[in-house]
């Protein structure tokens, strides 16, 4: 705004050191620097000041009415004299100590070769690291030192496809479509991103380089699952498979659930993550996901569940004998995700069980199907089940709802906020149902028994499929069926232990092999 550009002053302890006219536009910022000797040492106040602020709303051109100065950062470097400061640990890890008598290019090649091995998650190919010496030579031609050139080369490595993507070597052109065993460095990357969500560590890289990773695969899987970094597998896999990520946008209505503490949402996610992590860490049977008679609670969540004897904010393993809770289907994370803000949803709960736990996705709903209305004061005091039965009078809805609704009805004792209840609208809750197979049940306990007894293989297939999808980064298809059958068989032979399931996924053909892109 106005005629002159913004003026900026640099001040030290209130004293003006330097003044600049700032002509750079907002989208192309500029740097302004000034060297100063500070004496005495101690605490000082550094400031950038905007000295010619301007505003005039009478100017016809709106773009000329307001003058502003935007300061992106103030960077202080020093001391500039005396002995050089020690390099930070990150610098020392990358550059290390330069050997006596090494030329600039020899040292740069050594640094870049070592960095490429980590960045590309494999040994650099012949001449690959040397190509980046171009940046070192370019920096020297421009009067910069060798360290600056190495930094430019490292930046180039970090935007190369070999770093940004998980490369997997292709077979020779004559066998472009051949299914082939992936090399050990590719296997190390697949394994590490599957279990740790990060690049392979030095031990994995050394085993891959020596060609011994497949021989020691089981020991490495146990080592990795016992590492704190396996918490990333629990967080990411459970977050996707069990939809725990959706909890962040899930809130019961404050009007309907006035006493619900919003901190419970985070507690419920923590409960399920610790519960699933326990199955992995302690190698429990994967079926305990549905029928474990324990969970991980703190005082706030235990009080919400009606579980006594838990004090303090720390989560700990709590037995659930004598309570109406057992396994995932009675945990707050599942109950919140599969409910509407004002009420439960048998449809969402049934759909969740079918899709996520039995790998049996129901068909999509027909268009323009209205939602059930929330109960209104003065209206009919119908239970949700009665409203759903009216809704299913439509033949177009009945076929899908016959699959989903009975499962959801069996869980109606658990309200939309995760609490337990026995009545709805002052009427006793009917938690009975009949599955599409004809099996009848009454309540969550009998429903869970049917799922484990009659649908265990579907459950195992679902978990195996979800694990394989997560590990490969692609969905499973018809040609993966033999691999899934073998994973299920090996898991059953190992008494359903969770680590046996994970090991079988890692040893499966889809995880160990790939098809060429020809």
Coordinates of C-alpha atoms in Angstrom, one line a residue:
X1 CA 0.0 0.0 0.0
X2 CA 1.1 3.6 -0.6
X3 CA 4.2 4.5 -2.6
X4 CA 7.3 3.5 -0.7
X5 CA 7.9 -0.3 0.0
X6 CA 7.9 -1.7 3.6
X7 CA 10.8 -0.7 5.8
X8 CA 12.4 -3.2 8.2
X9 CA 14.7 -2.6 11.0
X10 CA 17.0 -5.1 12.8
X11 CA 17.3 -4.3 16.6
X12 CA 19.4 -5.7 19.3
X13 CA 18.3 -4.9 22.8
X14 CA 16.2 -2.0 21.4
X15 CA 19.1 -0.4 19.4
X16 CA 18.7 -0.2 15.6
X17 CA 21.5 -2.1 13.9
X18 CA 20.4 -2.0 10.3
X19 CA 17.5 -0.9 8.2
X20 CA 16.3 -2.4 4.8
X21 CA 13.8 -1.5 2.2
X22 CA 12.0 -4.8 1.5
X23 CA 10.9 -5.0 -2.2
X24 CA 10.5 -8.8 -2.5
X25 CA 6.9 -10.0 -3.1
X26 CA 5.3 -12.4 -0.7
X27 CA 5.6 -15.4 -3.1
X28 CA 9.4 -14.8 -3.7
X29 CA 10.9 -13.9 -0.3
X30 CA 14.4 -12.5 0.0
X31 CA 17.1 -12.8 2.7
X32 CA 18.6 -9.8 4.5
X33 CA 21.7 -10.4 6.7
X34 CA 23.9 -8.3 9.0
X35 CA 27.0 -9.3 11.0
X36 CA 27.3 -7.9 14.5
X37 CA 29.7 -8.3 17.4
X38 CA 27.8 -8.9 20.6
X39 CA 29.4 -7.8 23.9
X40 CA 29.0 -8.7 26.7
X41 CA 27.9 -12.3 26.3
X42 CA 24.6 -13.3 27.9
X43 CA 20.9 -12.9 27.1
X44 CA 19.9 -10.4 24.4
X45 CA 16.7 -9.5 22.6
X46 CA 16.8 -9.6 18.8
X47 CA 13.8 -8.1 16.8
X48 CA 12.7 -7.3 13.3
X49 CA 10.5 -4.2 13.2
X50 CA 8.1 -2.9 10.6
X51 CA 8.5 0.8 10.7
X52 CA 6.2 2.3 8.0
X53 CA 2.8 0.6 8.4
X54 CA 0.1 2.1 6.2
X55 CA -3.6 1.7 5.7
X56 CA -6.0 4.0 3.7
X57 CA -9.5 2.6 2.8
X58 CA -10.1 5.7 0.6
X59 CA -7.7 4.5 -2.1
X60 CA -9.7 3.3 -5.1
X61 CA -7.4 0.3 -5.8
X62 CA -8.0 -2.3 -2.9
X63 CA -4.5 -3.7 -3.6
X64 CA -2.9 -0.4 -2.7
X65 CA -4.8 0.3 0.6
X66 CA -2.6 -1.8 2.9
X67 CA 1.1 -2.0 3.4
X68 CA 2.4 -5.1 5.2
X69 CA 5.7 -6.8 6.1
X70 CA 5.8 -10.6 6.4
X71 CA 8.8 -12.0 8.3
X72 CA 9.2 -15.7 7.6
X73 CA 12.1 -16.4 10.0
X74 CA 14.9 -14.9 11.9
X75 CA 18.0 -17.1 11.8
X76 CA 21.0 -16.5 14.1
X77 CA 24.3 -18.0 13.1
X78 CA 27.5 -17.9 15.1
X79 CA 29.9 -17.4 16.6
X80 CA 31.6 -16.6 13.3
X81 CA 35.1 -16.2 14.7
X82 CA 37.2 -18.3 17.1
X83 CA 37.3 -22.2 17.0
X84 CA 34.6 -23.8 14.8
X85 CA 31.7 -25.3 16.6
X86 CA 31.4 -29.1 16.9
X87 CA 29.2 -30.6 14.2
X88 CA 25.9 -32.0 15.3
X89 CA 25.5 -35.8 15.7
X90 CA 23.4 -36.0 12.5
X91 CA 26.3 -34.4 10.5
X92 CA 28.9 -36.8 12.0
X93 CA 26.7 -39.9 11.3
X94 CA 26.5 -38.9 7.6
X95 CA 30.0 -37.4 6.9
X96 CA 32.1 -39.3 9.5
X97 CA 35.8 -38.6 9.9
X98 CA 37.7 -37.8 6.7
X99 CA 40.8 -40.1 6.3
X100 CA 44.1 -38.4 6.1
X101 CA 45.3 -37.8 2.5
X102 CA 41.8 -38.3 0.9
X103 CA 41.0 -36.1 -2.0
X104 CA 37.7 -34.2 -2.0
X105 CA 36.2 -36.6 -4.6
X106 CA 37.4 -39.7 -2.8
X107 CA 35.9 -38.5 0.5
X108 CA 32.7 -37.4 -1.3
X109 CA 32.4 -40.8 -3.1
X110 CA 32.8 -42.6 0.3
X111 CA 30.1 -40.5 2.0
X112 CA 27.7 -40.8 -0.9
X113 CA 28.1 -44.5 -1.3
X114 CA 27.4 -45.1 2.4
X115 CA 24.4 -42.8 2.3
X116 CA 23.0 -44.4 -0.8
X117 CA 23.1 -47.8 0.8
X118 CA 20.7 -46.6 3.5
X119 CA 18.6 -44.3 1.4
X120 CA 18.0 -46.8 -1.4
X121 CA 17.7 -49.7 1.1
X122 CA 20.2 -51.8 -1.0
X123 CA 23.8 -51.5 -2.1
X124 CA 24.2 -48.9 -4.8
X125 CA 24.6 -50.3 -8.3
X126 CA 27.8 -49.9 -10.2
X127 CA 28.4 -46.2 -10.9
X128 CA 25.2 -45.1 -9.2
X129 CA 26.7 -43.2 -6.3
X130 CA 29.4 -41.7 -8.4
X131 CA 26.8 -40.0 -10.6
X132 CA 26.1 -37.7 -7.7
X133 CA 29.7 -36.4 -7.7
X134 CA 28.5 -34.1 -10.4
X135 CA 27.0 -31.9 -7.6
X136 CA 30.3 -31.8 -5.8
X137 CA 32.1 -30.7 -8.9
X138 CA 29.4 -28.1 -9.6
X139 CA 29.7 -26.7 -6.1
X140 CA 33.5 -26.4 -6.4
X141 CA 33.1 -24.6 -9.8
X142 CA 30.9 -22.1 -8.0
X143 CA 33.4 -21.5 -5.3
X144 CA 31.7 -23.6 -2.6
X145 CA 33.5 -26.2 -0.4
X146 CA 33.2 -29.9 -0.7
X147 CA 30.8 -30.2 2.2
X148 CA 28.3 -28.0 0.4
X149 CA 28.6 -30.1 -2.7
X150 CA 28.0 -33.3 -0.7
X151 CA 24.9 -31.7 0.8
X152 CA 23.6 -30.9 -2.7
X153 CA 24.2 -34.5 -3.7
X154 CA 22.4 -35.8 -0.7
X155 CA 19.4 -33.6 -1.5
X156 CA 19.4 -35.1 -5.0
X157 CA 19.4 -38.6 -3.6
X158 CA 16.4 -37.7 -1.4
X159 CA 14.3 -36.8 -4.4
X160 CA 15.3 -39.7 -6.5
X161 CA 12.8 -42.5 -7.3
X162 CA 15.1 -45.0 -5.6
X163 CA 14.4 -43.2 -2.3
X164 CA 10.8 -42.1 -2.8
X165 CA 9.6 -45.5 -4.0
X166 CA 10.3 -49.0 -2.8
X167 CA 12.0 -50.3 -5.9
X168 CA 11.9 -54.0 -6.7
X169 CA 14.2 -55.3 -9.4
X170 CA 12.6 -56.7 -12.5
X171 CA 13.6 -60.0 -14.3
X172 CA 15.5 -60.0 -17.6
X173 CA 13.5 -58.8 -20.6
X174 CA 13.1 -62.4 -21.9
X175 CA 11.3 -63.3 -18.7
X176 CA 9.4 -60.1 -18.3
X177 CA 6.2 -61.8 -17.1
X178 CA 7.8 -64.6 -15.1
X179 CA 6.9 -65.0 -11.5
X180 CA 10.2 -64.8 -9.6
X181 CA 11.5 -64.8 -6.1
X182 CA 12.3 -61.3 -4.9
X183 CA 15.9 -60.7 -3.9
X184 CA 16.8 -60.5 -0.2
X185 CA 17.1 -56.7 -0.1
X186 CA 13.6 -56.4 -1.5
X187 CA 12.4 -59.0 1.1
X188 CA 14.1 -56.9 3.8
X189 CA 12.2 -53.8 2.7
X190 CA 8.9 -55.7 2.5
X191 CA 9.5 -57.2 5.9
X192 CA 10.6 -53.9 7.6
X193 CA 7.8 -51.8 6.2
X194 CA 5.3 -54.5 7.1
X195 CA 6.3 -54.8 10.7
X196 CA 8.0 -51.5 11.5
X197 CA 6.6 -49.0 8.9
X198 CA 10.2 -47.9 8.2
X199 CA 13.3 -48.9 6.3
X200 CA 15.4 -52.0 7.2
X201 CA 17.8 -51.6 10.1
X202 CA 21.5 -52.5 9.8
X203 CA 21.0 -56.1 11.0
X204 CA 18.4 -56.8 8.2
X205 CA 20.6 -55.1 5.7
X206 CA 23.6 -57.1 6.7
X207 CA 21.7 -60.4 6.5
X208 CA 20.3 -59.4 3.1
X209 CA 23.8 -58.5 1.8
X210 CA 25.2 -61.8 3.0
X211 CA 22.2 -63.8 1.5
X212 CA 21.2 -65.2 4.9
X213 CA 17.9 -63.4 5.5
X214 CA 15.6 -66.2 4.3
X215 CA 17.6 -68.7 6.3
X216 CA 17.0 -66.7 9.5
X217 CA 13.6 -65.3 8.7
X218 CA 11.7 -66.7 11.7
X219 CA 14.3 -65.4 14.1
X220 CA 14.1 -62.0 12.5
X221 CA 10.3 -61.9 12.6
X222 CA 10.4 -62.7 16.3
X223 CA 13.1 -60.0 16.9
X224 CA 11.1 -57.4 15.0
X225 CA 7.8 -58.2 16.7
X226 CA 9.6 -58.0 20.1
X227 CA 11.0 -54.5 19.2
X228 CA 9.3 -51.3 20.4
X229 CA 9.1 -50.4 16.7
X230 CA 6.5 -53.1 16.2
X231 CA 4.1 -50.6 17.9
X232 CA 3.9 -49.0 14.4
X233 CA 2.5 -52.2 13.0
X234 CA -0.1 -52.4 15.7
X235 CA -1.1 -48.7 15.3
X236 CA -1.2 -48.6 11.5
X237 CA -2.6 -52.1 10.8
X238 CA -5.2 -52.0 13.6
X239 CA -6.0 -48.4 12.6
X240 CA -6.9 -49.5 9.0
X241 CA -8.3 -52.9 9.6
X242 CA -10.4 -52.2 12.7
X243 CA -11.1 -48.6 11.6
X244 CA -9.6 -47.1 14.7
X245 CA -8.5 -44.0 12.7
X246 CA -12.2 -43.2 12.3
X247 CA -12.5 -42.6 16.0
X248 CA -11.1 -39.1 15.7
X249 CA -14.2 -38.0 13.9
X250 CA -16.7 -40.0 16.0
X251 CA -18.6 -38.3 18.8
X252 CA -21.7 -39.4 20.6
X253 CA -24.3 -36.6 20.7
X254 CA -23.9 -34.4 23.8
X255 CA -27.7 -34.0 23.8
X256 CA -28.3 -37.8 24.0
X257 CA -25.2 -38.7 26.2
X258 CA -24.7 -35.7 28.5
X259 CA -22.3 -37.6 30.8
X260 CA -19.9 -38.9 28.0
X261 CA -16.4 -37.6 28.6
X262 CA -14.7 -36.9 25.2
X263 CA -11.4 -38.2 26.6
X264 CA -13.0 -41.6 26.5
X265 CA -12.6 -41.6 22.7
X266 CA -8.8 -41.6 23.0
X267 CA -9.0 -44.2 25.9
X268 CA -11.1 -46.5 23.7
X269 CA -8.6 -46.4 20.9
X270 CA -5.8 -47.0 23.4
X271 CA -7.6 -50.0 24.8
X272 CA -8.0 -51.7 21.4
X273 CA -4.4 -50.9 20.3
X274 CA -3.0 -52.3 23.6
X275 CA -5.3 -55.4 23.3
X276 CA -4.3 -56.2 19.7
X277 CA -0.6 -55.4 20.6
X278 CA -0.8 -57.9 23.5
X279 CA -2.0 -60.7 21.1
X280 CA 1.0 -60.0 18.9
X281 CA 3.6 -59.4 21.6
X282 CA 2.6 -62.4 23.8
X283 CA 1.7 -64.6 20.8
X284 CA -1.8 -65.3 21.9
X285 CA -4.4 -67.1 19.7
X286 CA -5.8 -64.7 17.2
X287 CA -9.3 -65.9 18.2
X288 CA -8.9 -64.1 21.5
X289 CA -9.7 -61.0 19.5
X290 CA -13.3 -62.1 19.7
X291 CA -13.5 -63.9 23.0
X292 CA -10.8 -62.7 25.4
X293 CA -12.0 -62.4 29.0
X294 CA -9.6 -59.5 29.7
X295 CA -8.9 -56.1 28.3
X296 CA -6.7 -53.0 29.0
X297 CA -8.4 -50.2 30.9
X298 CA -7.7 -47.2 33.0
X299 CA -10.0 -45.9 35.8
X300 CA -12.0 -43.5 33.5
X301 CA -12.8 -46.2 30.9
X302 CA -13.4 -48.9 33.5
X303 CA -15.9 -46.6 35.3
X304 CA -17.7 -46.0 31.9
X305 CA -17.9 -49.8 31.3
X306 CA -19.1 -50.5 34.9
X307 CA -15.9 -52.4 35.8
X308 CA -14.8 -51.9 39.4
X309 CA -11.4 -52.1 41.1
X310 CA -9.4 -50.0 38.6
X311 CA -7.8 -46.8 40.0
X312 CA -5.7 -44.2 38.3
X313 CA -5.1 -43.0 34.7
X314 CA -2.6 -45.8 33.8
X315 CA -3.8 -48.6 31.5
X316 CA -3.3 -52.1 32.7
X317 CA -4.6 -55.6 32.0
X318 CA -8.0 -56.1 33.7
X319 CA -10.0 -59.4 34.0
X320 CA -13.5 -59.2 32.7
X321 CA -15.1 -62.2 34.4
X322 CA -18.5 -61.4 35.7
X323 CA -19.0 -58.5 33.4
X324 CA -21.0 -58.4 30.1
X325 CA -17.8 -57.6 28.1
X326 CA -15.6 -59.9 26.2
X327 CA -13.5 -59.3 23.1
X328 CA -13.5 -56.7 20.4
X329 CA -17.3 -56.6 19.9
X330 CA -17.9 -55.2 23.4
X331 CA -15.0 -52.6 23.3
X332 CA -15.9 -48.9 23.0
X333 CA -13.9 -48.4 19.8
X334 CA -16.0 -50.8 17.9
X335 CA -19.3 -49.6 19.5
X336 CA -18.6 -45.9 18.7
X337 CA -17.5 -46.5 15.1
X338 CA -20.6 -48.5 14.4
X339 CA -23.1 -46.1 15.9
X340 CA -24.8 -42.9 14.9
X341 CA -24.4 -39.8 17.2
X342 CA -27.9 -40.3 18.7
X343 CA -28.4 -44.1 18.5
X344 CA -26.9 -47.4 17.8
X345 CA -26.9 -48.9 14.3
X346 CA -27.5 -52.6 13.9
X347 CA -26.8 -52.2 10.2
X348 CA -23.4 -50.6 10.7
X349 CA -22.4 -53.2 13.4
X350 CA -23.6 -56.1 11.2
X351 CA -21.8 -54.7 8.2
X352 CA -18.6 -54.2 10.2
X353 CA -18.6 -57.8 11.4
X354 CA -19.3 -59.1 7.9
X355 CA -16.7 -57.0 6.1
X356 CA -13.8 -56.7 8.6
X357 CA -14.1 -60.0 10.6
X358 CA -15.7 -62.5 8.2
X359 CA -14.6 -61.1 4.8
X360 CA -18.1 -61.2 3.5
X361 CA -19.1 -57.8 2.2
X362 CA -22.9 -57.2 1.8
X363 CA -24.2 -55.7 -1.4
X364 CA -24.4 -51.9 -1.5
X365 CA -27.8 -50.4 -0.5
X366 CA -30.3 -49.3 -3.2
X367 CA -30.3 -45.5 -3.9
X368 CA -32.6 -43.0 -2.0
X369 CA -33.1 -45.2 1.1
X370 CA -34.1 -42.9 3.9
X371 CA -32.3 -43.0 7.3
X372 CA -34.3 -44.0 10.4
X373 CA -35.5 -41.0 12.3
X374 CA -34.2 -40.4 15.8
X375 CA -36.8 -40.9 18.6
X376 CA -38.8 -37.8 19.3
X377 CA -40.5 -36.8 22.5
X378 CA -44.2 -37.4 22.4
X379 CA -43.9 -39.9 19.5
X380 CA -44.2 -43.6 19.5
X381 CA -41.9 -45.2 22.0
X382 CA -40.7 -47.9 19.6
X383 CA -37.4 -49.7 20.2
X384 CA -34.8 -49.5 17.5
X385 CA -35.5 -53.1 16.6
X386 CA -39.2 -52.3 16.0
X387 CA -38.3 -49.4 13.8
X388 CA -35.8 -51.6 11.8
X389 CA -38.5 -54.3 11.4
X390 CA -40.8 -51.7 9.9
X391 CA -38.0 -50.5 7.6
X392 CA -37.4 -54.1 6.4
X393 CA -41.0 -54.4 5.1
X394 CA -39.6 -53.0 1.9
X395 CA -38.6 -56.1 -0.2
X396 CA -35.7 -54.1 -1.7
X397 CA -34.2 -53.7 1.7
X398 CA -35.0 -57.1 3.3
X399 CA -32.4 -59.2 1.5
X400 CA -29.4 -57.2 2.6
X401 CA -30.7 -56.4 6.1
X402 CA -31.3 -60.1 6.7
X403 CA -27.5 -60.5 6.6
X404 CA -26.6 -57.5 8.7
X405 CA -29.4 -56.8 11.2
X406 CA -29.4 -60.0 13.2
X407 CA -25.7 -59.5 14.1
X408 CA -26.4 -55.9 15.1
X409 CA -29.4 -56.9 17.1
X410 CA -27.3 -59.3 19.1
X411 CA -25.2 -56.3 20.2
X412 CA -28.1 -53.9 21.1
X413 CA -27.3 -54.1 24.8
X414 CA -24.3 -51.8 24.1
X415 CA -25.4 -48.2 23.6
X416 CA -24.0 -45.7 21.1
X417 CA -21.5 -44.4 23.7
X418 CA -20.2 -47.8 24.5
X419 CA -22.0 -48.2 27.8
X420 CA -24.0 -51.3 28.7
X421 CA -27.8 -51.1 29.0
X422 CA -30.8 -53.5 29.4
X423 CA -33.7 -51.2 28.3
X424 CA -34.4 -48.8 25.5
X425 CA -37.3 -46.3 25.7
X426 CA -38.3 -48.0 28.9
X427 CA -38.7 -51.4 27.1
X428 CA -36.5 -54.5 27.7
X429 CA -34.0 -54.9 24.9
X430 CA -34.4 -58.0 22.7
X431 CA -30.9 -59.0 21.7
X432 CA -31.9 -62.3 20.0
X433 CA -31.5 -62.9 16.3
X434 CA -31.3 -65.5 13.5
X435 CA -28.4 -65.5 11.1
X436 CA -28.9 -66.1 7.4
X437 CA -27.6 -69.7 8.0
X438 CA -30.7 -70.3 10.2
X439 CA -28.7 -70.4 13.5
X440 CA -30.6 -68.6 16.3
X441 CA -28.9 -66.9 19.3
X442 CA -29.8 -64.7 22.2
X443 CA -27.3 -61.9 23.1
X444 CA -23.7 -61.1 22.5
X445 CA -22.3 -64.2 24.2
X446 CA -24.1 -66.7 22.0
X447 CA -23.4 -64.6 18.9
X448 CA -19.7 -64.7 19.6
X449 CA -19.8 -68.5 20.2
X450 CA -21.5 -69.0 16.8
X451 CA -18.9 -66.8 15.1
X452 CA -16.0 -68.7 16.6
X453 CA -17.5 -72.2 16.2
X454 CA -19.3 -72.0 12.9
X455 CA -17.4 -69.2 11.1
X456 CA -13.8 -69.6 12.4
X457 CA -12.4 -70.2 9.0
X458 CA -14.1 -67.1 7.6
X459 CA -12.6 -65.2 10.5
X460 CA -9.1 -66.6 9.8
X461 CA -9.5 -65.9 6.1
X462 CA -10.5 -62.3 6.8
X463 CA -7.5 -61.7 9.1
X464 CA -5.2 -63.3 6.7
X465 CA -6.5 -61.3 3.8
X466 CA -6.3 -58.1 5.7
X467 CA -2.7 -58.8 6.8
X468 CA -1.7 -59.7 3.2
X469 CA -3.3 -56.6 1.9
X470 CA -1.5 -54.5 4.4
X471 CA 1.9 -56.2 3.8
X472 CA 1.7 -56.0 0.0
X473 CA 0.0 -52.6 -0.4
X474 CA -2.6 -54.2 -2.7
X475 CA -5.9 -56.0 -2.4
X476 CA -6.1 -59.8 -2.6
X477 CA -7.5 -61.4 -5.8
X478 CA -8.7 -64.8 -7.0
X479 CA -5.1 -65.9 -7.6
X480 CA -4.2 -65.4 -4.0
X481 CA -6.7 -68.0 -2.8
X482 CA -4.2 -70.9 -2.6
X483 CA -1.9 -68.7 -0.5
X484 CA -4.7 -67.7 1.8
X485 CA -5.8 -71.4 2.2
X486 CA -2.2 -72.3 3.1
X487 CA -2.0 -69.4 5.6
X488 CA -5.2 -70.6 7.3
X489 CA -4.0 -74.3 7.4
X490 CA -0.6 -73.4 8.9
X491 CA -2.2 -71.1 11.5
X492 CA -4.6 -73.8 12.6
X493 CA -1.7 -76.3 12.8
X494 CA 0.0 -73.8 15.1
X495 CA -3.0 -73.6 17.5
X496 CA -4.1 -70.3 16.0
X497 CA -1.2 -68.3 17.5
X498 CA -0.9 -64.8 16.2
X499 CA 2.8 -64.9 15.4
X500 CA 2.3 -68.1 13.4
X501 CA -0.3 -66.3 11.3
X502 CA 2.1 -63.4 10.7
X503 CA 5.0 -65.7 9.9
X504 CA 2.8 -67.6 7.4
X505 CA 1.8 -64.4 5.7
X506 CA 5.5 -63.4 5.4
X507 CA 6.4 -66.8 4.0
X508 CA 3.5 -66.9 1.5
X509 CA 4.0 -66.8 -2.2
X510 CA 2.5 -63.3 -2.7
X511 CA 4.9 -61.9 -0.1
X512 CA 8.0 -63.8 -1.3
X513 CA 7.4 -63.5 -5.1
X514 CA 6.4 -61.0 -7.6
X515 CA 5.4 -61.0 -11.3
X516 CA 7.4 -59.0 -13.8
X517 CA 5.9 -55.9 -15.3
X518 CA 6.4 -56.9 -18.9

